Short mmCIF file of C-alpha atoms in Angstrom, two decimals:
data_model
loop_
_atom_site.label_atom_id
_atom_site.label_comp_id
_atom_site.label_asym_id
_atom_site.label_seq_id
_atom_site.Cartn_x
_atom_site.Cartn_y
_atom_site.Cartn_z
CA MET A 1 14.02 26.70 1.19
CA ARG A 2 12.68 30.23 1.71
CA ILE A 3 10.79 31.88 4.40
CA GLN A 4 9.36 34.96 5.06
CA PRO A 5 8.70 39.77 8.16
CA THR A 6 10.69 39.16 11.29
CA HIS A 7 8.78 38.05 14.21
CA HIS A 8 9.43 36.48 17.45
CA ASP A 9 7.55 33.18 17.78
CA GLY A 10 4.58 33.19 20.41
CA ASP A 11 6.07 30.07 21.49
CA GLY A 12 9.33 31.64 22.49
CA GLY A 13 11.19 30.24 19.22
CA ALA A 14 13.79 32.05 17.26
CA PRO A 15 12.87 35.12 15.28
CA ILE A 16 10.77 34.04 11.96
CA ARG A 17 11.12 35.82 8.80
CA LEU A 18 8.02 36.10 6.71
CA ARG A 19 9.57 37.96 3.58
CA ASP A 20 11.18 36.39 0.64
CA GLU A 21 14.62 36.24 1.99
CA PRO A 22 17.02 33.18 2.01
CA ILE A 23 18.15 32.17 5.29
CA GLU A 24 22.09 31.78 5.41
CA PHE A 25 23.97 29.88 7.79
CA ASP A 26 27.58 30.23 8.32
CA ASP A 27 29.31 26.97 8.84
CA LEU A 28 32.10 28.54 10.81
CA GLU A 29 29.56 29.70 13.65
CA HIS A 30 26.80 27.46 13.52
CA THR A 31 26.87 23.76 14.75
CA GLN A 32 24.48 21.21 13.40
CA GLY A 33 22.39 21.61 16.71
CA ASP A 34 21.99 25.13 16.02
CA ARG A 35 20.61 24.42 12.43
CA ASP A 36 18.31 21.85 13.70
CA LEU A 37 17.10 24.20 16.27
CA ALA A 38 16.39 27.07 13.84
CA ASP A 39 14.73 24.59 11.29
CA ARG A 40 12.62 23.60 14.06
CA ALA A 41 11.48 27.25 15.24
CA ALA A 42 10.71 28.09 11.45
CA LEU A 43 7.78 28.49 9.62
CA ARG A 44 9.26 27.67 6.16
CA ARG A 45 8.04 28.62 2.82
CA VAL A 46 7.50 25.77 0.17
CA ALA A 47 8.76 27.48 -3.07
CA GLY A 48 7.06 26.57 -6.17
CA LEU A 49 3.61 25.54 -5.20
CA SER A 50 1.79 28.87 -6.07
CA THR A 51 -0.65 28.83 -8.97
CA GLU A 52 -1.91 32.11 -8.95
CA LEU A 53 -1.74 33.21 -12.64
CA THR A 54 0.11 36.22 -13.85
CA ASP A 55 -2.31 37.07 -16.84
CA ILE A 56 -4.46 39.84 -15.82
CA THR A 57 -7.51 38.55 -17.59
CA GLU A 58 -7.04 35.17 -16.21
CA VAL A 59 -6.25 36.19 -13.08
CA GLU A 60 -9.30 38.36 -12.94
CA TYR A 61 -11.21 35.58 -14.22
CA ARG A 62 -9.88 32.80 -11.67
CA LYS A 63 -10.03 35.50 -8.57
CA LEU A 64 -13.67 35.67 -9.11
CA GLN A 65 -14.41 31.71 -9.57
CA LEU A 66 -11.64 30.00 -7.58
CA GLU A 67 -11.20 29.93 -3.90
CA ARG A 68 -7.84 31.52 -2.82
CA VAL A 69 -5.98 29.11 -0.70
CA VAL A 70 -2.68 28.85 1.79
CA LEU A 71 -1.46 25.46 2.36
CA VAL A 72 0.05 24.35 5.98
CA GLY A 73 2.02 21.24 6.67
CA VAL A 74 3.71 19.95 9.95
CA TRP A 75 6.93 17.81 9.15
CA ALA A 76 6.61 15.76 12.34
CA GLY A 77 8.42 12.79 13.61
CA ALA A 78 11.91 11.18 13.11
CA ALA A 79 10.94 9.08 10.44
CA SER A 80 9.77 11.84 8.39
CA THR A 81 12.09 13.52 5.88
CA ALA A 82 12.17 16.91 4.35
CA VAL A 83 11.76 15.25 0.74
CA ALA A 84 8.66 13.53 1.87
CA ALA A 85 7.12 16.36 3.51
CA GLU A 86 7.64 18.46 0.48
CA GLU A 87 6.36 15.63 -1.69
CA SER A 88 3.30 15.43 0.46
CA MET A 89 2.62 19.03 0.21
CA ALA A 90 3.02 19.34 -3.60
CA GLU A 91 0.21 16.31 -3.66
CA LEU A 92 -1.89 18.91 -1.30
CA ALA A 93 -1.32 21.78 -4.21
CA ARG A 94 -2.62 19.22 -6.65
CA LEU A 95 -5.57 18.05 -4.42
CA ALA A 96 -6.36 21.90 -4.00
CA GLU A 97 -6.31 22.75 -7.51
CA THR A 98 -8.53 19.63 -8.34
CA ALA A 99 -11.11 20.78 -5.98
CA GLY A 100 -11.13 24.15 -7.75
CA SER A 101 -8.66 26.66 -5.85
CA VAL A 102 -5.64 28.64 -6.49
CA VAL A 103 -2.98 28.01 -4.20
CA LEU A 104 -1.38 31.43 -3.10
CA GLU A 105 1.21 30.07 -0.73
CA ALA A 106 2.68 26.98 1.10
CA VAL A 107 4.34 26.84 4.58
CA MET A 108 5.58 23.99 6.46
CA GLN A 109 6.51 23.51 10.23
CA ARG A 110 8.99 21.05 11.53
CA ARG A 111 8.06 19.77 14.86
CA SER A 112 8.10 16.53 16.97
CA HIS A 113 4.26 16.35 16.56
CA PRO A 114 1.28 18.45 15.68
CA ASP A 115 0.20 20.65 18.02
CA SER A 116 -2.97 19.35 19.84
CA ALA A 117 -4.68 22.58 20.03
CA THR A 118 -3.98 24.45 16.84
CA TYR A 119 -1.78 21.80 14.49
CA VAL A 120 1.02 24.52 13.90
CA GLY A 121 1.38 25.86 17.55
CA SER A 122 0.23 29.36 18.79
CA GLY A 123 2.84 31.36 17.67
CA LYS A 124 2.77 30.05 14.14
CA VAL A 125 -0.86 30.62 14.18
CA THR A 126 -0.25 34.31 14.47
CA GLU A 127 2.23 33.98 11.75
CA LEU A 128 0.10 32.19 9.38
CA LYS A 129 -2.89 34.77 10.03
CA GLU A 130 -0.49 37.44 8.68
CA ILE A 131 0.28 35.53 5.81
CA VAL A 132 -3.51 35.05 5.17
CA GLU A 133 -4.19 38.81 5.35
CA VAL A 134 -1.26 39.74 3.13
CA THR A 135 -2.27 37.48 0.38
CA GLY A 136 -5.90 37.81 0.67
CA ALA A 137 -6.65 34.06 1.26
CA ASP A 138 -9.96 33.14 2.06
CA THR A 139 -9.39 29.35 2.89
CA VAL A 140 -6.27 27.57 4.81
CA ILE A 141 -5.80 23.88 3.79
CA CYS A 142 -3.90 21.55 6.29
CA ASP A 143 -1.82 18.52 5.34
CA GLY A 144 -3.48 16.10 7.62
CA GLU A 145 -6.64 15.46 9.42
CA LEU A 146 -7.55 17.84 11.97
CA THR A 147 -9.18 17.09 15.36
CA PRO A 148 -12.71 19.00 15.99
CA SER A 149 -10.88 20.93 18.53
CA GLN A 150 -8.17 21.92 16.12
CA LEU A 151 -10.48 22.87 13.19
CA ARG A 152 -12.52 25.37 15.55
CA ASN A 153 -9.19 26.96 17.19
CA LEU A 154 -7.82 27.49 13.73
CA GLU A 155 -10.86 29.09 12.60
CA GLU A 156 -11.41 31.17 15.28
CA LYS A 157 -7.90 32.47 15.40
CA LEU A 158 -7.51 33.03 11.67
CA ARG A 159 -11.26 34.17 10.61
CA VAL A 160 -11.33 32.14 7.28
CA LYS A 161 -12.29 28.70 6.52
CA VAL A 162 -10.08 25.98 7.42
CA VAL A 163 -10.05 22.53 5.61
CA ASP A 164 -8.15 19.75 6.11
CA ARG A 165 -6.71 17.06 3.87
CA THR A 166 -9.62 14.39 4.41
CA ALA A 167 -12.25 17.38 3.80
CA LEU A 168 -10.58 18.14 0.59
CA ILE A 169 -10.06 14.66 -0.74
CA LEU A 170 -14.03 14.18 0.10
CA ASP A 171 -14.81 17.32 -1.62
CA ILE A 172 -13.26 16.24 -4.91
CA PHE A 173 -14.89 12.72 -4.56
CA ALA A 174 -18.35 14.63 -4.31
CA GLN A 175 -17.61 16.91 -7.45
CA HIS A 176 -16.60 13.42 -9.74
CA ALA A 177 -19.22 10.95 -8.16
CA ARG A 178 -21.62 9.91 -11.09
CA SER A 179 -23.42 6.83 -10.29
CA ARG A 180 -26.31 6.41 -7.69
CA GLU A 181 -23.86 4.04 -5.70
CA GLY A 182 -20.90 6.60 -6.10
CA LYS A 183 -22.88 9.42 -4.94
CA ALA A 184 -24.03 7.56 -1.76
CA GLN A 185 -20.43 6.40 -1.06
CA VAL A 186 -19.25 9.74 -1.06
CA GLU A 187 -22.17 11.11 1.11
CA LEU A 188 -21.85 8.39 3.64
CA ALA A 189 -18.26 8.94 3.89
CA GLN A 190 -18.86 13.09 4.42
CA LEU A 191 -21.40 12.49 6.98
CA ASN A 192 -19.11 10.16 8.95
CA TYR A 193 -16.46 12.69 8.86
CA LEU A 194 -19.30 15.53 9.86
CA VAL A 195 -20.78 13.96 12.76
CA PRO A 196 -17.75 14.73 15.48
CA ARG A 197 -17.14 18.05 13.61
CA LEU A 198 -21.08 19.28 14.15
CA ARG A 199 -20.80 22.95 15.98
CA GLY A 200 -23.67 24.91 17.51
CA TRP A 201 -23.74 28.49 17.59
CA GLY A 202 -25.61 29.53 20.53
CA SER A 203 -28.93 28.71 22.47
CA ALA A 204 -30.84 30.79 20.06
CA LEU A 205 -31.07 27.68 17.79
CA SER A 206 -32.55 25.84 20.67
CA ARG A 207 -36.00 23.97 19.72
CA GLN A 208 -38.70 23.40 22.23
CA ARG A 209 -41.10 20.37 22.46
CA GLY A 210 -44.80 21.40 21.99
CA GLY A 211 -47.43 20.93 24.54
CA ARG A 212 -49.88 18.18 24.29
CA VAL A 213 -52.13 19.67 21.51
CA ALA A 214 -49.02 20.10 19.21
CA ALA A 215 -48.15 16.27 20.08
CA GLY A 216 -45.66 17.06 22.37
CA ALA A 217 -44.66 15.95 26.00
CA GLY A 218 -46.79 18.46 27.81
CA ILE A 219 -46.08 20.09 31.30
CA GLY A 220 -42.42 20.01 32.01
CA SER A 221 -41.18 19.72 28.86
CA ARG A 222 -41.11 23.44 28.04
CA GLY A 223 -37.50 24.27 28.88
CA PRO A 224 -34.74 25.71 26.04
CA GLY A 225 -35.51 22.08 24.68
CA GLU A 226 -33.55 20.17 22.22
CA THR A 227 -30.69 22.19 20.55
CA LYS A 228 -30.09 22.84 16.73
CA LEU A 229 -27.25 20.87 16.98
CA GLU A 230 -28.87 17.59 18.50
CA ILE A 231 -31.42 17.70 15.94
CA ASP A 232 -28.91 17.83 13.20
CA ARG A 233 -26.95 15.16 14.67
CA ARG A 234 -30.22 12.82 14.95
CA ARG A 235 -30.84 13.69 11.18
CA ILE A 236 -27.53 12.80 10.24
CA HIS A 237 -27.45 9.27 12.01
CA ARG A 238 -30.63 8.82 10.21
CA ARG A 239 -29.46 9.54 6.84
CA ILE A 240 -26.19 7.21 7.53
CA SER A 241 -28.41 4.44 8.37
CA GLN A 242 -30.52 5.00 5.17
CA LEU A 243 -27.45 5.32 2.95
CA ARG A 244 -25.97 2.17 4.55
CA SER A 245 -29.16 0.32 3.65
CA ASP A 246 -29.34 1.51 0.33
CA LEU A 247 -25.46 0.68 -0.47
CA LYS A 248 -26.48 -2.95 1.04
CA ASP A 249 -29.16 -3.39 -1.76
CA MET A 250 -26.49 -2.02 -4.15
CA ARG A 251 -23.63 -4.37 -2.85
CA ARG A 252 -26.21 -7.25 -3.31
CA VAL A 253 -26.38 -6.52 -6.83
CA ARG A 254 -22.92 -6.10 -7.50
CA ASP A 255 -22.35 -9.60 -5.67
CA THR A 256 -24.95 -11.20 -8.02
CA LYS A 257 -23.15 -9.92 -11.11
CA ARG A 258 -19.65 -11.41 -9.68
CA SER A 259 -21.42 -14.64 -8.76
CA GLN A 260 -22.60 -14.90 -12.49
CA ARG A 261 -19.15 -14.33 -14.03
CA ARG A 262 -17.52 -16.71 -11.56
CA ALA A 263 -20.23 -19.24 -12.57
CA ASN A 264 -19.44 -18.87 -16.02
CA ALA A 265 -15.79 -19.21 -15.34
CA VAL A 266 -14.59 -15.87 -16.44
CA PRO A 267 -11.35 -14.69 -14.84
CA ALA A 268 -11.66 -11.41 -13.22
CA VAL A 269 -8.38 -8.88 -13.47
CA SER A 270 -8.67 -5.61 -11.56
CA ILE A 271 -6.64 -2.65 -12.56
CA ALA A 272 -5.54 -0.80 -9.24
CA GLY A 273 -3.09 1.98 -8.15
CA TYR A 274 -2.26 5.38 -7.55
CA THR A 275 -5.01 8.20 -8.70
CA ASN A 276 -3.71 9.75 -12.28
CA ALA A 277 -1.35 6.85 -12.86
CA GLY A 278 -3.28 6.17 -16.26
CA LYS A 279 -5.54 3.35 -15.18
CA SER A 280 -8.39 4.31 -17.52
CA SER A 281 -6.01 4.84 -20.28
CA LEU A 282 -4.59 1.13 -19.86
CA LEU A 283 -8.18 -0.02 -19.87
CA ASN A 284 -9.13 1.67 -22.81
CA ARG A 285 -5.74 0.56 -24.70
CA LEU A 286 -6.45 -3.00 -23.58
CA THR A 287 -10.21 -3.34 -24.36
CA ASP A 288 -11.52 -0.13 -26.17
CA ALA A 289 -13.80 0.77 -23.35
CA GLY A 290 -13.71 4.37 -24.06
CA VAL A 291 -13.63 5.30 -20.59
CA LEU A 292 -13.17 8.95 -19.68
CA VAL A 293 -9.40 9.69 -19.59
CA GLU A 294 -8.67 13.15 -17.79
CA ASP A 295 -5.28 14.40 -16.38
CA ALA A 296 -6.79 14.92 -12.89
CA LEU A 297 -6.77 13.61 -9.56
CA PHE A 298 -9.70 10.98 -8.88
CA ALA A 299 -11.17 11.45 -12.49
CA THR A 300 -12.67 7.72 -12.00
CA LEU A 301 -14.68 7.11 -9.01
CA ASP A 302 -17.23 4.24 -10.60
CA PRO A 303 -15.76 0.91 -11.49
CA THR A 304 -15.96 0.22 -15.15
CA ALA A 305 -15.73 -3.66 -16.34
CA ARG A 306 -15.28 -4.81 -19.61
CA ARG A 307 -14.78 -8.07 -21.43
CA SER A 308 -11.64 -8.75 -23.21
CA ARG A 309 -9.37 -11.62 -24.60
CA THR A 310 -5.95 -12.90 -23.91
CA THR A 311 -3.61 -13.34 -27.12
CA ASP A 312 -4.68 -16.84 -26.95
CA GLY A 313 -8.12 -16.30 -27.26
CA ARG A 314 -9.36 -16.67 -23.39
CA VAL A 315 -12.09 -14.63 -22.30
CA TYR A 316 -11.58 -12.55 -19.17
CA THR A 317 -13.13 -9.23 -17.44
CA LEU A 318 -10.98 -6.22 -16.65
CA THR A 319 -12.30 -3.75 -14.40
CA ASP A 320 -11.00 0.03 -13.77
CA THR A 321 -11.22 1.04 -9.79
CA VAL A 322 -10.96 4.18 -8.21
CA GLY A 323 -7.25 5.52 -7.47
CA PHE A 324 -5.76 5.61 -4.24
CA VAL A 325 -3.56 8.64 -2.65
CA ARG A 326 -1.36 8.71 0.52
CA HIS A 327 -3.50 8.82 3.53
CA LEU A 328 -6.66 8.05 1.73
CA PRO A 329 -9.41 8.73 4.65
CA HIS A 330 -10.61 5.66 6.11
CA GLN A 331 -13.91 7.15 5.92
CA LEU A 332 -13.29 6.75 2.09
CA VAL A 333 -12.12 3.11 2.49
CA GLU A 334 -15.36 2.04 4.56
CA SER A 335 -17.94 3.64 2.41
CA PHE A 336 -16.22 2.40 -0.92
CA ARG A 337 -15.69 -1.02 0.70
CA SER A 338 -18.19 -2.92 -1.66
CA THR A 339 -16.82 -1.36 -4.51
CA LEU A 340 -12.82 -2.05 -3.65
CA GLU A 341 -13.84 -5.56 -2.93
CA GLU A 342 -13.63 -5.93 -6.61
CA ILE A 343 -9.98 -5.95 -6.31
CA GLY A 344 -9.85 -8.05 -3.41
CA ASP A 345 -12.10 -10.79 -5.26
CA ALA A 346 -9.94 -10.46 -8.39
CA ASP A 347 -7.71 -13.38 -9.73
CA LEU A 348 -5.21 -10.97 -10.96
CA LEU A 349 -4.45 -7.18 -10.15
CA LEU A 350 -2.66 -4.92 -12.70
CA HIS A 351 -0.75 -2.48 -10.30
CA VAL A 352 -0.29 0.80 -12.52
CA VAL A 353 2.31 3.18 -11.11
CA ASP A 354 3.25 6.58 -12.79
CA GLY A 355 6.76 6.09 -14.12
CA SER A 356 6.96 9.85 -14.87
CA ASP A 357 6.37 10.72 -10.76
CA GLU A 358 9.11 11.94 -8.78
CA ASN A 359 8.46 9.22 -6.24
CA PRO A 360 6.97 6.31 -8.04
CA GLU A 361 8.10 3.94 -5.01
CA ALA A 362 5.97 6.12 -2.70
CA GLN A 363 3.08 5.41 -4.74
CA VAL A 364 3.59 1.77 -4.59
CA SER A 365 3.74 1.77 -0.82
CA ALA A 366 0.71 3.69 -0.26
CA VAL A 367 -1.38 1.44 -2.61
CA ARG A 368 -0.41 -1.40 -0.95
CA GLU A 369 -1.14 0.35 2.37
CA VAL A 370 -4.59 0.52 1.01
CA LEU A 371 -4.70 -3.21 -0.09
CA GLY A 372 -4.04 -4.28 3.07
CA GLU A 373 -6.86 -2.58 4.67
CA ILE A 374 -9.13 -4.35 2.32
CA ASP A 375 -7.32 -7.75 2.54
CA ALA A 376 -6.13 -7.93 -0.98
CA LEU A 377 -2.46 -8.13 -0.56
CA SER A 378 -2.85 -11.99 -1.39
CA VAL A 379 -4.14 -11.31 -5.08
CA ALA A 380 -1.49 -12.01 -7.64
CA GLU A 381 -0.05 -9.14 -8.80
CA ILE A 382 1.85 -7.59 -12.14
CA ILE A 383 3.19 -4.06 -11.54
CA VAL A 384 2.94 -2.04 -14.50
CA VAL A 385 5.05 1.10 -14.62
CA ASN A 386 3.10 3.56 -17.07
CA LYS A 387 3.78 7.02 -18.76
CA ILE A 388 7.42 5.64 -19.85
CA ASP A 389 7.22 8.16 -22.64
CA ALA A 390 7.18 11.15 -20.18
CA ALA A 391 9.56 9.60 -17.57
CA ASP A 392 13.38 10.36 -17.22
CA GLU A 393 15.37 7.55 -18.62
CA LEU A 394 17.83 7.51 -15.27
CA ALA A 395 14.65 7.46 -13.24
CA LEU A 396 13.36 4.64 -15.30
CA ALA A 397 16.56 2.50 -14.85
CA GLN A 398 16.47 2.96 -11.00
CA LEU A 399 12.87 1.76 -11.31
CA ARG A 400 14.10 -1.23 -13.41
CA ARG A 401 16.34 -2.41 -10.66
CA ALA A 402 14.18 -1.72 -7.67
CA LEU A 403 11.01 -3.42 -9.49
CA PRO A 404 12.88 -6.15 -11.79
CA ASP A 405 9.46 -8.22 -12.55
CA ALA A 406 7.59 -4.87 -13.44
CA VAL A 407 6.22 -4.26 -17.18
CA PHE A 408 7.21 -0.83 -18.41
CA VAL A 409 4.24 0.49 -21.11
CA SER A 410 3.06 3.62 -22.22
CA ALA A 411 -0.61 3.83 -22.57
CA HIS A 412 -0.45 6.78 -24.55
CA THR A 413 1.96 5.45 -27.51
CA GLY A 414 1.12 1.72 -26.95
CA GLU A 415 4.95 0.86 -26.04
CA GLY A 416 5.36 -2.24 -23.83
CA LEU A 417 1.56 -3.34 -24.15
CA ASP A 418 2.56 -6.59 -26.06
CA ARG A 419 4.95 -7.31 -23.21
CA LEU A 420 1.79 -6.76 -20.88
CA ARG A 421 -0.50 -8.90 -22.99
CA ALA A 422 2.22 -12.09 -23.15
CA ARG A 423 2.29 -11.43 -19.10
CA LEU A 424 -1.50 -11.73 -19.10
CA VAL A 425 -1.35 -14.95 -20.90
CA GLU A 426 0.99 -16.33 -18.31
CA LEU A 427 -0.91 -15.29 -15.26
CA VAL A 428 -4.50 -15.32 -16.21
CA GLU A 429 -5.55 -18.69 -14.96
CA PRO A 430 -6.89 -20.99 -17.69
CA THR A 431 -10.55 -21.66 -16.95
CA ASP A 432 -11.42 -23.81 -20.13
CA ALA A 433 -10.60 -27.28 -21.33
CA PHE A 434 -9.72 -28.79 -24.69
CA VAL A 435 -12.28 -31.01 -26.12
CA ASP A 436 -12.57 -33.63 -29.02
CA VAL A 437 -15.94 -34.90 -29.02
CA THR A 438 -18.84 -36.16 -31.56
CA VAL A 439 -21.98 -34.95 -30.37
CA PRO A 440 -25.19 -36.75 -31.71
CA TYR A 441 -27.45 -34.97 -33.85
CA ASP A 442 -30.28 -35.01 -31.10
CA ARG A 443 -28.19 -32.82 -28.95
CA GLY A 444 -28.00 -29.65 -30.75
CA ASP A 445 -28.39 -27.73 -27.62
CA LEU A 446 -24.59 -28.73 -26.56
CA VAL A 447 -23.33 -28.08 -29.90
CA ALA A 448 -24.88 -24.63 -29.89
CA ARG A 449 -23.28 -24.20 -26.39
CA VAL A 450 -19.73 -25.10 -27.96
CA HIS A 451 -20.53 -22.23 -30.63
CA THR A 452 -21.63 -19.62 -28.00
CA GLU A 453 -19.26 -20.17 -25.06
CA GLY A 454 -16.17 -21.76 -26.79
CA ARG A 455 -13.58 -21.50 -29.38
CA ILE A 456 -13.80 -23.93 -32.07
CA ASP A 457 -10.91 -25.62 -33.78
CA THR A 458 -12.48 -27.96 -36.25
CA THR A 459 -16.01 -29.32 -37.07
CA GLU A 460 -17.35 -32.07 -39.33
CA HIS A 461 -20.43 -33.70 -39.91
CA THR A 462 -20.34 -37.38 -39.62
CA ASP A 463 -22.59 -40.18 -39.69
CA THR A 464 -23.15 -40.45 -36.00
CA GLY A 465 -22.93 -36.73 -35.18
CA THR A 466 -21.05 -33.53 -35.36
CA LYS A 467 -17.77 -34.04 -34.79
CA ILE A 468 -15.91 -31.02 -32.84
CA THR A 469 -12.42 -29.95 -31.51
CA ALA A 470 -12.66 -26.77 -29.46
CA ARG A 471 -11.66 -25.11 -25.94
CA VAL A 472 -14.74 -24.68 -23.86
CA PRO A 473 -15.37 -23.76 -20.15
CA VAL A 474 -14.75 -26.40 -17.82
CA PRO A 475 -18.41 -26.76 -16.74
CA LEU A 476 -19.21 -27.43 -20.53
CA ALA A 477 -16.46 -30.02 -21.01
CA ALA A 478 -17.76 -31.96 -17.97
CA SER A 479 -21.20 -32.28 -19.98
CA LEU A 480 -19.41 -33.17 -23.23
CA ARG A 481 -17.27 -35.78 -21.48
CA GLU A 482 -19.51 -38.57 -22.43
CA PHE A 483 -19.22 -37.98 -26.06
CA SER A 484 -15.45 -37.77 -26.19
CA ASN A 485 -13.75 -39.25 -28.97
CA TRP A 486 -10.48 -40.43 -26.80
#
């Protein structure tokens, strides 16, 4: 770890270095307690997260086009580790880049808990302000959800825009939403996040109510009036109600389509997993769906359902869903609940894990945390470790021990997909039955249904009717029972 100009912390802590100089501890003169104390007092630079370019032309272009950001994290709690904190910061950097920014610097402080007023403590805010001024950043992104007061205090002290992890993810979702339902879900999440964080800017924005002629309340109502803040809040609540009503109608349409699949006895398989784990690539490999594949976080927001067949010919639907991430904002979980119910109502879940990630087991934990929020932990699951072509062999060996029932594949090269298809045959519940029937010629409607809905093995025209052996959906098998040859 490298941290950066020696200053005394405003909180009374140890001197802090803000230039790029390593801190060296002499083991003969410092105890472990001294090192822990220094660790807690330090605003530590997270090395390797800067994405500022060195090529002059590209730098000039990106400085014009992209926000310049500094990342700030708090390594809090006894259960947290330095490795986990750095992984979270690295993910925050990827989120910031996805949102359209260039990361100039990333710093992290160890605390027992985030400061209630300024997230990182008043002394560290002063040091952070110096970093912002030196780097020329115009935005600070915090690796956590800030309270309204923390957000206000930080912006007042730093004099630049402050964004938390939740607002950053919501912004990425807003950029990637394409369908009417997806846009409505994102807007609802953004408004729910915004309501407690609305701020007024003085009495100049107050609004008076007019007199009787202007359809107002008349005498006694002409005081400072309703503030702009109150008007905004009322309008937002009205818009939230409208969005919820619209989403309720869209949910009804989705439920109708789902019930039609159920009526036709078509098993439903959902693909879920961490963002950018390769879910859309896997869908394309299994169904030739032609879904957008992009090396970016949250490239897929709108669910895509495709029909497919197991290797023994049984039809099932395969649905690609939105990716998850650590600390997925609860506003998004609520807004996307109707979409995420595709997972909870599935017969089988393909849980996709990025095998090339530095900590794939943390991905599994983060995904299962969200599955618990939508009551989907009881769904049968196949863990699919993807991107094995880009993964380290030693890391894959460790994963095979940690996830013994997982299927290891590469959606890019096709390796391992035959094993995955074999597992689908085992776990996709049969919804058809074998029939051996002779259907009278006056029941041509049933023969037509067998051709449309079933898989015919043999057919023969006899004196009494059409003799058929086939596999058909269970409801059709019941209709054919009276013509059985058994």
